[in-house]
Coordinates of C-alpha atoms and ligand atoms in Angstrom, one line a residue:
M1 CA -76.3 117.9 21.4
V2 CA -76.8 121.3 19.7
S3 CA -73.7 123.1 18.6
S4 CA -73.0 126.4 17.0
T5 CA -71.8 127.0 13.4
R6 CA -68.4 128.0 14.7
Q7 CA -67.9 124.9 16.8
A8 CA -69.0 122.6 14.0
L9 CA -66.9 124.3 11.4
D10 CA -63.8 124.4 13.6
A11 CA -64.0 120.7 14.5
A12 CA -64.5 119.8 10.8
V13 CA -61.6 122.1 9.7
D14 CA -59.3 120.4 12.2
A15 CA -60.2 116.9 11.0
L16 CA -59.9 117.8 7.3
R17 CA -56.6 119.5 7.8
A18 CA -55.2 116.5 9.7
A19 CA -56.3 114.3 6.8
G20 CA -54.2 116.4 4.4
I21 CA -57.1 118.2 2.6
S22 CA -55.6 121.3 0.9
D23 CA -58.3 123.9 1.6
P24 CA -60.1 122.5 4.7
R25 CA -62.0 125.7 5.7
F26 CA -63.4 126.3 2.2
D27 CA -64.5 122.7 1.9
A28 CA -66.0 122.6 5.4
E29 CA -68.0 125.8 4.7
L30 CA -69.3 124.4 1.5
L31 CA -70.4 121.2 3.2
L32 CA -72.0 123.0 6.1
A33 CA -74.0 125.2 3.7
E34 CA -75.1 122.1 2.0
A35 CA -76.0 120.3 5.2
T36 CA -77.9 123.2 6.7
G37 CA -79.5 124.6 3.5
L38 CA -78.1 128.0 4.6
D39 CA -76.0 130.3 2.5
R40 CA -72.2 130.2 3.0
A41 CA -72.0 134.0 3.5
Y42 CA -74.8 133.9 6.0
L43 CA -73.1 131.1 8.0
A44 CA -69.8 133.1 8.0
A45 CA -71.6 136.2 9.2
H46 CA -73.5 134.3 12.0
P47 CA -71.1 131.9 13.6
E48 CA -73.3 131.7 16.7
V49 CA -76.2 130.2 14.8
E50 CA -77.2 126.8 16.2
I51 CA -77.1 123.7 14.1
L52 CA -80.0 121.4 14.8
P53 CA -79.3 117.7 15.2
P54 CA -80.5 116.5 11.8
A55 CA -78.3 119.1 10.0
A56 CA -75.4 118.2 12.3
R57 CA -75.8 114.6 11.4
R58 CA -75.9 115.4 7.7
F59 CA -72.8 117.6 8.1
G60 CA -71.0 114.8 10.1
E61 CA -71.7 112.3 7.3
M62 CA -70.5 114.7 4.6
V63 CA -67.2 115.4 6.5
R64 CA -66.7 111.7 6.9
R65 CA -67.0 111.3 3.2
R66 CA -64.6 114.2 2.6
L67 CA -62.1 112.6 5.0
R68 CA -62.0 109.6 2.6
R69 CA -60.9 112.1 0.0
E70 CA -64.2 112.0 -1.9
P71 CA -64.4 115.3 -3.9
V72 CA -66.8 118.0 -2.6
A73 CA -68.7 118.0 -5.9
Y74 CA -69.5 114.3 -5.6
I75 CA -70.7 114.8 -2.0
T76 CA -72.9 117.7 -2.9
G77 CA -73.8 116.1 -6.3
R78 CA -73.2 119.2 -8.3
K79 CA -70.7 121.5 -9.9
G80 CA -71.0 124.9 -11.6
F81 CA -69.8 125.3 -15.2
R82 CA -70.3 128.6 -16.8
H83 CA -73.9 129.6 -16.0
L84 CA -75.0 126.0 -15.5
E85 CA -75.3 123.8 -12.4
L86 CA -74.5 120.2 -13.5
A87 CA -75.3 117.1 -11.5
V88 CA -72.1 115.0 -11.1
D89 CA -71.3 111.6 -9.6
P90 CA -68.4 109.2 -10.0
R91 CA -69.6 108.1 -13.5
V92 CA -68.3 111.4 -14.9
L93 CA -65.3 113.7 -14.5
I94 CA -66.0 116.8 -12.5
P95 CA -65.8 119.7 -15.0
R96 CA -62.8 122.0 -14.6
P97 CA -62.8 125.8 -15.0
E98 CA -60.1 125.7 -17.7
T99 CA -62.5 123.7 -19.9
E100 CA -64.6 126.8 -20.3
L101 CA -62.0 128.0 -22.8
L102 CA -63.5 125.5 -25.3
V103 CA -66.9 127.1 -24.8
E104 CA -65.5 130.6 -25.2
L105 CA -63.9 129.5 -28.5
A106 CA -67.4 128.4 -29.7
L107 CA -68.8 131.7 -28.8
E108 CA -66.1 133.4 -30.7
L109 CA -66.4 131.3 -33.8
Q110 CA -70.2 131.1 -33.9
P111 CA -70.3 127.7 -35.6
A112 CA -73.4 126.2 -37.2
G113 CA -72.8 122.8 -35.6
V114 CA -70.6 121.6 -32.7
L115 CA -69.5 118.1 -31.7
D116 CA -68.5 117.8 -28.0
L117 CA -66.3 114.7 -28.1
G118 CA -66.0 113.0 -24.7
T119 CA -68.9 114.9 -23.2
G120 CA -68.8 113.4 -19.7
S121 CA -71.4 115.3 -17.6
G122 CA -72.4 117.2 -20.8
A123 CA -70.6 120.3 -19.6
I124 CA -69.3 121.7 -22.9
A125 CA -72.3 120.6 -25.1
L126 CA -74.9 122.0 -22.6
A127 CA -73.0 125.3 -22.2
V128 CA -72.7 125.7 -25.9
A129 CA -76.4 124.8 -26.4
A130 CA -77.4 127.3 -23.7
E131 CA -75.2 130.1 -25.0
L132 CA -75.5 129.6 -28.8
P133 CA -79.2 129.0 -29.4
D134 CA -78.9 128.6 -33.1
C135 CA -76.0 126.1 -33.0
A136 CA -76.8 122.4 -33.6
V137 CA -75.0 120.4 -30.8
I138 CA -74.0 116.8 -30.7
A139 CA -72.4 115.2 -27.6
A140 CA -70.6 111.9 -27.9
D141 CA -69.0 109.7 -25.3
T142 CA -67.7 106.1 -25.3
S143 CA -69.0 105.7 -21.8
A144 CA -72.7 104.8 -21.6
A145 CA -72.7 105.6 -17.9
A146 CA -71.4 109.1 -18.6
L147 CA -74.1 109.6 -21.2
E148 CA -76.8 108.8 -18.7
V149 CA -75.5 111.6 -16.5
A150 CA -75.2 114.0 -19.5
R151 CA -78.8 113.2 -20.7
A152 CA -80.2 113.7 -17.2
N153 CA -78.4 117.1 -17.0
A154 CA -79.9 118.1 -20.4
E155 CA -83.4 117.2 -19.2
R156 CA -83.1 119.0 -15.9
L157 CA -81.7 122.1 -17.5
G158 CA -84.4 122.2 -20.2
L159 CA -81.8 121.6 -23.0
A160 CA -82.7 118.0 -24.0
E161 CA -84.2 119.3 -27.3
R162 CA -81.1 121.1 -28.1
V163 CA -78.5 118.4 -27.8
R164 CA -78.3 115.0 -29.6
F165 CA -76.4 112.4 -27.6
L166 CA -74.4 109.6 -29.3
E167 CA -72.6 106.7 -27.7
G168 CA -69.2 106.2 -29.2
S169 CA -66.5 108.4 -30.6
L170 CA -66.3 110.4 -33.8
P171 CA -69.6 109.9 -35.6
P172 CA -69.2 109.3 -39.3
D173 CA -72.3 110.8 -40.8
E174 CA -73.0 114.0 -38.9
D175 CA -72.5 117.5 -39.9
F176 CA -70.6 120.0 -37.6
D177 CA -68.0 122.6 -38.3
L178 CA -66.3 122.6 -34.9
I179 CA -65.1 119.8 -32.7
L180 CA -64.5 120.6 -29.1
A181 CA -62.8 117.7 -27.3
N182 CA -61.6 117.4 -23.8
L183 CA -60.4 113.8 -24.2
P184 CA -58.4 111.9 -21.5
Y185 CA -54.8 113.2 -21.4
V186 CA -53.1 112.0 -18.2
A187 CA -49.9 110.0 -18.9
E188 CA -49.6 106.7 -17.1
A189 CA -46.4 107.8 -15.4
D190 CA -48.3 110.7 -13.8
W191 CA -51.1 108.6 -12.4
S192 CA -49.5 108.0 -9.0
S193 CA -48.8 111.7 -8.4
L194 CA -52.5 112.7 -8.9
Q195 CA -54.4 113.8 -5.8
P196 CA -56.4 111.0 -4.2
E197 CA -59.6 112.9 -5.1
V198 CA -58.8 112.4 -8.7
R199 CA -57.1 109.0 -8.7
E200 CA -59.5 107.2 -6.3
W201 CA -62.8 108.8 -7.3
E202 CA -62.9 110.1 -10.8
P203 CA -63.4 107.7 -13.7
R204 CA -60.1 106.3 -14.9
E205 CA -61.3 106.1 -18.5
A206 CA -62.0 109.8 -18.4
L207 CA -58.4 110.6 -17.4
L208 CA -55.8 108.1 -18.5
A209 CA -54.5 108.0 -22.1
G210 CA -51.4 105.8 -22.4
P211 CA -47.7 106.3 -21.8
D212 CA -47.5 109.9 -22.8
G213 CA -51.2 110.8 -22.3
L214 CA -51.8 111.4 -26.0
D215 CA -53.3 108.0 -27.0
A216 CA -56.9 109.3 -27.1
I217 CA -55.9 112.4 -29.1
R218 CA -53.7 110.4 -31.5
G219 CA -56.6 107.9 -31.9
L220 CA -59.0 110.6 -32.9
L221 CA -56.6 112.3 -35.3
S222 CA -55.6 109.0 -36.9
D223 CA -59.1 108.3 -37.9
R224 CA -58.7 110.4 -41.1
V225 CA -61.7 108.9 -43.0
R226 CA -64.1 109.8 -40.2
L227 CA -62.4 113.1 -39.4
L228 CA -62.6 114.3 -43.0
S229 CA -66.1 112.9 -43.7
S230 CA -67.4 114.4 -40.5
Y231 CA -66.1 117.9 -41.2
G232 CA -68.4 120.0 -43.3
R233 CA -69.8 116.9 -45.1
K234 CA -72.7 118.9 -46.3
K235 CA -70.7 122.1 -46.7
A236 CA -68.9 123.2 -49.8
K237 CA -66.0 124.9 -48.1
S238 CA -63.5 123.1 -46.0
A239 CA -62.5 126.4 -44.4
D240 CA -65.1 125.7 -41.8
R241 CA -63.3 122.7 -40.4
I242 CA -61.9 123.5 -37.0
I243 CA -60.9 121.2 -34.1
A244 CA -60.0 122.4 -30.6
L245 CA -58.4 120.0 -28.1
E246 CA -57.9 120.5 -24.4
V247 CA -54.4 119.3 -23.3
G248 CA -52.3 118.9 -20.2
E249 CA -49.2 120.9 -19.2
G250 CA -46.4 120.3 -21.8
Q251 CA -48.6 118.6 -24.3
A252 CA -49.4 121.6 -26.6
A253 CA -46.4 121.2 -28.8
P254 CA -46.7 117.5 -29.4
V255 CA -50.4 117.8 -30.0
G256 CA -49.8 120.7 -32.5
E257 CA -47.5 118.3 -34.3
I258 CA -50.1 115.5 -34.4
L259 CA -52.6 118.0 -35.8
A260 CA -50.2 119.2 -38.4
E261 CA -49.6 115.5 -39.4
A262 CA -53.3 115.0 -39.7
G263 CA -53.5 117.8 -42.2
F264 CA -54.3 120.9 -40.2
G265 CA -52.3 123.8 -41.7
E266 CA -52.8 126.4 -39.0
I267 CA -52.2 125.6 -35.4
E268 CA -53.0 128.0 -32.5
V269 CA -52.4 127.5 -28.8
R270 CA -54.3 129.2 -26.0
A271 CA -53.3 129.4 -22.4
D272 CA -55.6 129.1 -19.4
L273 CA -55.7 131.6 -16.5
A274 CA -52.7 129.9 -14.8
G275 CA -50.7 130.5 -18.0
I276 CA -50.6 126.8 -18.9
E277 CA -51.0 126.1 -22.7
R278 CA -54.4 124.4 -22.4
V279 CA -56.1 124.4 -25.8
V280 CA -54.7 123.5 -29.2
I281 CA -56.8 124.6 -32.2
G282 CA -56.3 123.2 -35.6
R283 CA -57.6 124.9 -38.8
P284 CA -57.2 123.6 -42.3
Ligands
LIG301 C1 -61.6 114.3 -19.5 S1 -63.3 113.7 -19.6 C2 -64.1 115.2 -20.1 C3 -65.5 115.3 -19.7 C4 -66.2 116.6 -20.1 N1 -66.1 116.9 -21.5 C5 -65.6 117.7 -19.3 O1 -64.8 118.5 -19.8 O2 -65.9 117.8 -18.1 C6 -63.1 112.7 -21.0 C7 -64.4 112.0 -21.5 O3 -64.1 111.4 -22.7 C8 -64.7 110.1 -22.8 N2 -63.9 109.4 -23.8 C9 -62.7 108.8 -23.7 N3 -62.2 108.4 -24.9 C10 -63.1 108.7 -25.8 C11 -63.2 108.6 -27.2 N4 -62.2 108.0 -27.9 N5 -64.3 109.1 -27.8 C12 -65.3 109.7 -27.1 N6 -65.3 109.8 -25.8 C13 -64.2 109.4 -25.1 C14 -64.6 109.6 -21.4 O4 -65.6 108.5 -21.2 C15 -64.9 110.8 -20.6 O5 -66.3 111.0 -20.3

Protein backbone atom coordinates (compact mmCIF):
# COMPACT_ATOMS: atom_id res chain seq x y z
CA MET A 1 0.00 0.00 0.00
CA VAL A 2 1.25 3.49 -0.85
CA SER A 3 1.08 6.02 1.97
CA SER A 4 2.00 9.66 2.29
CA THR A 5 4.95 11.08 4.20
CA ARG A 6 2.58 12.48 6.80
CA GLN A 7 0.81 9.15 7.40
CA ALA A 8 4.09 7.25 7.66
CA LEU A 9 5.63 9.84 9.97
CA ASP A 10 2.61 10.13 12.24
CA ALA A 11 2.37 6.36 12.68
CA ALA A 12 6.11 6.13 13.45
CA VAL A 13 5.98 9.05 15.91
CA ASP A 14 3.10 7.42 17.79
CA ALA A 15 4.93 4.10 18.04
CA LEU A 16 8.23 5.70 19.11
CA ARG A 17 6.50 7.89 21.69
CA ALA A 18 4.72 4.88 23.15
CA ALA A 19 8.12 3.14 23.46
CA GLY A 20 9.44 6.05 25.56
CA ILE A 21 11.76 7.59 22.95
CA SER A 22 12.47 11.14 24.06
CA ASP A 23 12.28 13.03 20.73
CA PRO A 24 10.14 10.77 18.57
CA ARG A 25 9.38 13.23 15.75
CA PHE A 26 12.99 14.21 15.24
CA ASP A 27 14.09 10.57 15.12
CA ALA A 28 11.24 9.58 12.79
CA GLU A 29 12.12 12.43 10.43
CA LEU A 30 15.77 11.43 10.34
CA LEU A 31 14.90 7.80 9.63
CA LEU A 32 12.36 8.70 6.95
CA ALA A 33 14.94 10.90 5.21
CA GLU A 34 17.39 8.00 5.35
CA ALA A 35 14.84 5.47 4.07
CA THR A 36 13.60 7.64 1.18
CA GLY A 37 16.89 9.34 0.29
CA LEU A 38 15.02 12.65 0.47
CA ASP A 39 16.03 15.70 2.43
CA ARG A 40 14.39 16.16 5.86
CA ALA A 41 13.44 19.75 5.03
CA TYR A 42 11.93 18.62 1.73
CA LEU A 43 9.87 15.94 3.48
CA ALA A 44 8.63 18.44 6.06
CA ALA A 45 7.59 20.86 3.32
CA HIS A 46 5.83 18.14 1.27
CA PRO A 47 3.83 15.96 3.66
CA GLU A 48 1.65 14.77 0.79
CA VAL A 49 4.55 13.09 -1.06
CA GLU A 50 3.92 9.37 -1.54
CA ILE A 51 6.36 6.86 -0.13
CA LEU A 52 6.88 3.95 -2.46
CA PRO A 53 6.76 0.42 -1.05
CA PRO A 54 10.55 -0.25 -1.01
CA ALA A 55 11.20 2.97 0.94
CA ALA A 56 8.24 2.24 3.20
CA ARG A 57 9.70 -1.20 3.98
CA ARG A 58 13.12 0.32 4.73
CA PHE A 59 11.48 2.92 6.98
CA GLY A 60 9.44 0.25 8.78
CA GLU A 61 12.56 -1.79 9.47
CA MET A 62 14.43 1.28 10.75
CA VAL A 63 11.58 2.22 13.06
CA ARG A 64 11.49 -1.35 14.39
CA ARG A 65 15.19 -1.08 15.20
CA ARG A 66 14.65 2.26 16.93
CA LEU A 67 11.80 0.74 18.96
CA ARG A 68 14.39 -1.68 20.36
CA ARG A 69 16.20 1.50 21.49
CA GLU A 70 19.03 1.18 18.98
CA PRO A 71 20.51 4.69 18.56
CA VAL A 72 19.68 6.52 15.32
CA ALA A 73 23.40 6.83 14.51
CA TYR A 74 23.84 3.03 14.49
CA ILE A 75 20.74 2.63 12.33
CA THR A 76 21.89 5.18 9.75
CA GLY A 77 25.52 4.12 10.26
CA ARG A 78 26.90 7.60 10.60
CA LYS A 79 27.34 10.60 12.86
CA GLY A 80 28.51 14.14 12.22
CA PHE A 81 31.46 15.44 14.21
CA ARG A 82 32.75 18.92 13.39
CA HIS A 83 32.98 18.98 9.58
CA LEU A 84 33.29 15.23 9.24
CA GLU A 85 30.77 12.48 8.72
CA LEU A 86 31.99 9.40 10.57
CA ALA A 87 30.82 5.84 10.05
CA VAL A 88 29.76 4.36 13.38
CA ASP A 89 28.53 0.98 14.59
CA PRO A 90 28.32 -0.76 17.97
CA ARG A 91 32.10 -1.32 18.00
CA VAL A 92 32.54 2.38 18.84
CA LEU A 93 31.03 5.07 21.01
CA ILE A 94 28.89 7.54 19.07
CA PRO A 95 30.85 10.81 19.18
CA ARG A 96 29.20 13.49 21.31
CA PRO A 97 29.11 17.22 20.53
CA GLU A 98 30.84 18.15 23.80
CA THR A 99 33.93 16.21 22.69
CA GLU A 100 34.47 18.90 20.06
CA LEU A 101 35.89 21.02 22.95
CA LEU A 102 39.04 18.89 22.77
CA VAL A 103 39.41 19.62 19.07
CA GLU A 104 38.88 23.33 19.71
CA LEU A 105 41.67 23.22 22.28
CA ALA A 106 44.02 21.74 19.69
CA LEU A 107 43.13 24.53 17.26
CA GLU A 108 43.89 27.05 19.97
CA LEU A 109 47.23 25.52 20.99
CA GLN A 110 48.45 24.65 17.48
CA PRO A 111 50.53 21.68 18.68
CA ALA A 112 53.20 20.02 16.53
CA GLY A 113 51.94 16.57 17.54
CA VAL A 114 48.74 15.24 19.08
CA LEU A 115 47.92 11.90 20.66
CA ASP A 116 44.21 11.05 20.66
CA LEU A 117 44.02 8.49 23.44
CA GLY A 118 40.95 6.25 23.24
CA THR A 119 40.16 7.24 19.67
CA GLY A 120 37.00 5.11 19.17
CA SER A 121 35.60 6.06 15.75
CA GLY A 122 38.65 8.31 15.23
CA ALA A 123 36.57 11.43 15.83
CA ILE A 124 39.13 13.61 17.62
CA ALA A 125 42.19 12.44 15.67
CA LEU A 126 40.51 12.81 12.29
CA ALA A 127 39.06 16.23 13.07
CA VAL A 128 42.47 17.45 14.27
CA ALA A 129 44.15 15.99 11.17
CA ALA A 130 41.60 17.68 8.91
CA GLU A 131 41.74 21.03 10.65
CA LEU A 132 45.46 21.23 11.49
CA PRO A 133 47.24 20.06 8.36
CA ASP A 134 50.76 20.48 9.82
CA CYS A 135 50.07 18.56 13.03
CA ALA A 136 51.35 14.98 13.35
CA VAL A 137 48.48 12.90 14.70
CA ILE A 138 48.56 9.56 16.51
CA ALA A 139 45.38 7.73 17.50
CA ALA A 140 45.50 4.93 20.07
CA ASP A 141 42.85 2.61 21.42
CA THR A 142 42.94 -0.57 23.48
CA SER A 143 40.07 -1.94 21.37
CA ALA A 144 41.18 -3.55 18.10
CA ALA A 145 37.56 -3.47 16.91
CA ALA A 146 37.34 0.29 17.47
CA LEU A 147 40.59 0.80 15.57
CA GLU A 148 39.11 -1.01 12.56
CA VAL A 149 36.30 1.54 12.49
CA ALA A 150 38.71 4.46 12.98
CA ARG A 151 41.04 3.26 10.20
CA ALA A 152 38.13 2.78 7.81
CA ASN A 153 36.94 6.32 8.59
CA ALA A 154 40.42 7.67 7.91
CA GLU A 155 40.51 5.88 4.53
CA ARG A 156 37.05 7.05 3.52
CA LEU A 157 37.77 10.65 4.50
CA GLY A 158 41.12 10.70 2.69
CA LEU A 159 42.99 11.18 5.99
CA ALA A 160 44.75 7.81 6.24
CA GLU A 161 48.14 9.34 5.43
CA ARG A 162 47.68 11.91 8.16
CA VAL A 163 46.99 9.69 11.19
CA ARG A 164 49.01 6.84 12.65
CA PHE A 165 46.88 4.26 14.49
CA LEU A 166 48.26 2.26 17.41
CA GLU A 167 46.63 -0.52 19.37
CA GLY A 168 47.08 0.00 23.10
CA SER A 169 47.27 2.85 25.53
CA LEU A 170 49.93 5.49 26.06
CA PRO A 171 52.69 4.71 23.55
CA PRO A 172 56.18 4.91 25.13
CA ASP A 173 58.29 6.06 22.21
CA GLU A 174 56.29 8.63 20.35
CA ASP A 175 56.60 12.37 20.20
CA PHE A 176 53.60 14.61 20.76
CA ASP A 177 53.10 17.76 22.78
CA LEU A 178 49.37 17.45 23.40
CA ILE A 179 47.34 14.49 24.64
CA LEU A 180 43.59 14.67 24.02
CA ALA A 181 41.75 11.90 25.82
CA ASN A 182 38.10 11.07 26.05
CA LEU A 183 38.59 7.93 28.11
CA PRO A 184 35.70 6.01 29.73
CA TYR A 185 34.36 7.91 32.74
CA VAL A 186 31.01 6.40 33.77
CA ALA A 187 30.85 5.27 37.41
CA GLU A 188 29.55 1.73 38.00
CA ALA A 189 26.80 3.09 40.25
CA ASP A 190 25.49 5.27 37.38
CA TRP A 191 25.32 2.41 34.87
CA SER A 192 21.72 1.42 35.56
CA SER A 193 20.50 5.02 35.18
CA LEU A 194 21.89 5.41 31.66
CA GLN A 195 19.48 5.48 28.74
CA PRO A 196 18.95 2.06 27.10
CA GLU A 197 20.48 3.50 23.90
CA VAL A 198 23.77 3.84 25.76
CA ARG A 199 23.60 0.89 28.16
CA GLU A 200 22.38 -1.71 25.71
CA TRP A 201 24.06 -0.60 22.48
CA GLU A 202 27.28 1.33 23.02
CA PRO A 203 30.45 -0.58 23.95
CA ARG A 204 30.73 -1.05 27.70
CA GLU A 205 34.51 -0.77 27.61
CA ALA A 206 34.16 2.68 26.05
CA LEU A 207 32.04 3.89 28.96
CA LEU A 208 32.62 2.19 32.29
CA ALA A 209 35.58 3.11 34.50
CA GLY A 210 35.25 1.58 37.96
CA PRO A 211 33.42 2.61 41.11
CA ASP A 212 33.83 6.39 40.68
CA GLY A 213 34.36 6.47 36.91
CA LEU A 214 37.95 7.59 37.25
CA ASP A 215 39.84 4.29 36.90
CA ALA A 216 40.89 4.88 33.28
CA ILE A 217 42.08 8.43 33.96
CA ARG A 218 43.89 7.34 37.14
CA GLY A 219 45.51 4.49 35.23
CA LEU A 220 46.77 6.87 32.56
CA LEU A 221 48.15 9.38 35.03
CA SER A 222 49.78 6.77 37.25
CA ASP A 223 51.90 5.62 34.34
CA ARG A 224 54.45 8.31 35.06
CA VAL A 225 57.33 6.72 33.21
CA ARG A 226 55.41 6.59 29.96
CA LEU A 227 53.67 9.88 30.57
CA LEU A 228 56.95 11.72 31.01
CA SER A 229 58.89 9.87 28.35
CA SER A 230 56.06 10.44 25.90
CA TYR A 231 55.89 14.13 26.43
CA GLY A 232 58.26 16.13 24.33
CA ARG A 233 60.78 13.32 24.31
CA LYS A 234 62.58 14.93 21.41
CA LYS A 235 61.93 18.43 22.61
CA ALA A 236 64.15 20.45 24.86
CA LYS A 237 61.38 22.26 26.70
CA SER A 238 58.89 20.60 28.98
CA ALA A 239 56.68 23.67 28.68
CA ASP A 240 55.03 22.02 25.69
CA ARG A 241 53.64 19.13 27.69
CA ILE A 242 49.89 19.49 27.92
CA ILE A 243 47.12 16.98 28.60
CA ALA A 244 43.37 17.55 28.19
CA LEU A 245 40.83 15.08 29.55
CA GLU A 246 37.10 14.95 28.93
CA VAL A 247 35.24 14.22 32.17
CA GLY A 248 31.69 13.61 33.38
CA GLU A 249 29.59 15.89 35.54
CA GLY A 250 31.16 16.40 38.97
CA GLN A 251 34.50 14.85 38.00
CA ALA A 252 36.48 18.00 37.15
CA ALA A 253 37.66 18.65 40.71
CA PRO A 254 38.87 15.11 41.47
CA VAL A 255 40.51 14.87 38.04
CA GLY A 256 42.25 18.20 38.66
CA GLU A 257 43.62 16.71 41.89
CA ILE A 258 44.81 13.58 40.10
CA LEU A 259 46.57 15.77 37.51
CA ALA A 260 48.20 17.85 40.24
CA GLU A 261 49.42 14.68 41.97
CA ALA A 262 50.86 13.52 38.65
CA GLY A 263 52.97 16.67 38.54
CA PHE A 264 50.93 19.09 36.47
CA GLY A 265 51.33 22.54 38.02
CA GLU A 266 48.62 24.44 36.20
CA ILE A 267 45.09 23.08 36.01
CA GLU A 268 42.32 24.64 33.95
CA VAL A 269 38.68 23.53 33.64
CA ARG A 270 36.42 24.34 30.71
CA ALA A 271 32.64 23.97 30.59
CA ASP A 272 30.54 22.69 27.70
CA LEU A 273 27.53 24.48 26.21
CA ALA A 274 25.29 23.03 28.93
CA GLY A 275 27.53 24.64 31.57
CA ILE A 276 28.93 21.27 32.73
CA GLU A 277 32.64 21.25 33.60
CA ARG A 278 33.70 19.00 30.78
CA VAL A 279 37.41 19.32 30.04
CA VAL A 280 40.30 19.40 32.50
CA ILE A 281 43.59 20.65 31.12
CA GLY A 282 46.92 20.00 32.82
CA ARG A 283 50.01 22.05 32.04
CA PRO A 284 53.38 21.57 33.69
C1 LIG B 1 34.49 7.29 25.62
S1 LIG B 1 35.16 6.40 24.24
C2 LIG B 1 35.73 7.77 23.26
C3 LIG B 1 35.79 7.51 21.79
C4 LIG B 1 36.14 8.76 20.96
N1 LIG B 1 37.37 9.36 21.37
C5 LIG B 1 35.04 9.77 21.04
O1 LIG B 1 35.23 10.79 21.71
O2 LIG B 1 33.97 9.57 20.44
C6 LIG B 1 36.61 5.74 24.99
C7 LIG B 1 37.52 4.91 24.10
O3 LIG B 1 38.72 4.65 24.83
C8 LIG B 1 39.11 3.30 24.66
N2 LIG B 1 39.90 2.98 25.86
C9 LIG B 1 39.46 2.60 27.08
N3 LIG B 1 40.50 2.52 27.94
C10 LIG B 1 41.62 2.88 27.25
C11 LIG B 1 42.99 3.03 27.58
N4 LIG B 1 43.44 2.79 28.80
N5 LIG B 1 43.85 3.43 26.62
C12 LIG B 1 43.42 3.66 25.36
N6 LIG B 1 42.13 3.54 24.98
C13 LIG B 1 41.23 3.18 25.91
C14 LIG B 1 37.82 2.54 24.46
O4 LIG B 1 38.04 1.33 23.76
C15 LIG B 1 36.97 3.55 23.67
O5 LIG B 1 37.12 3.39 22.29
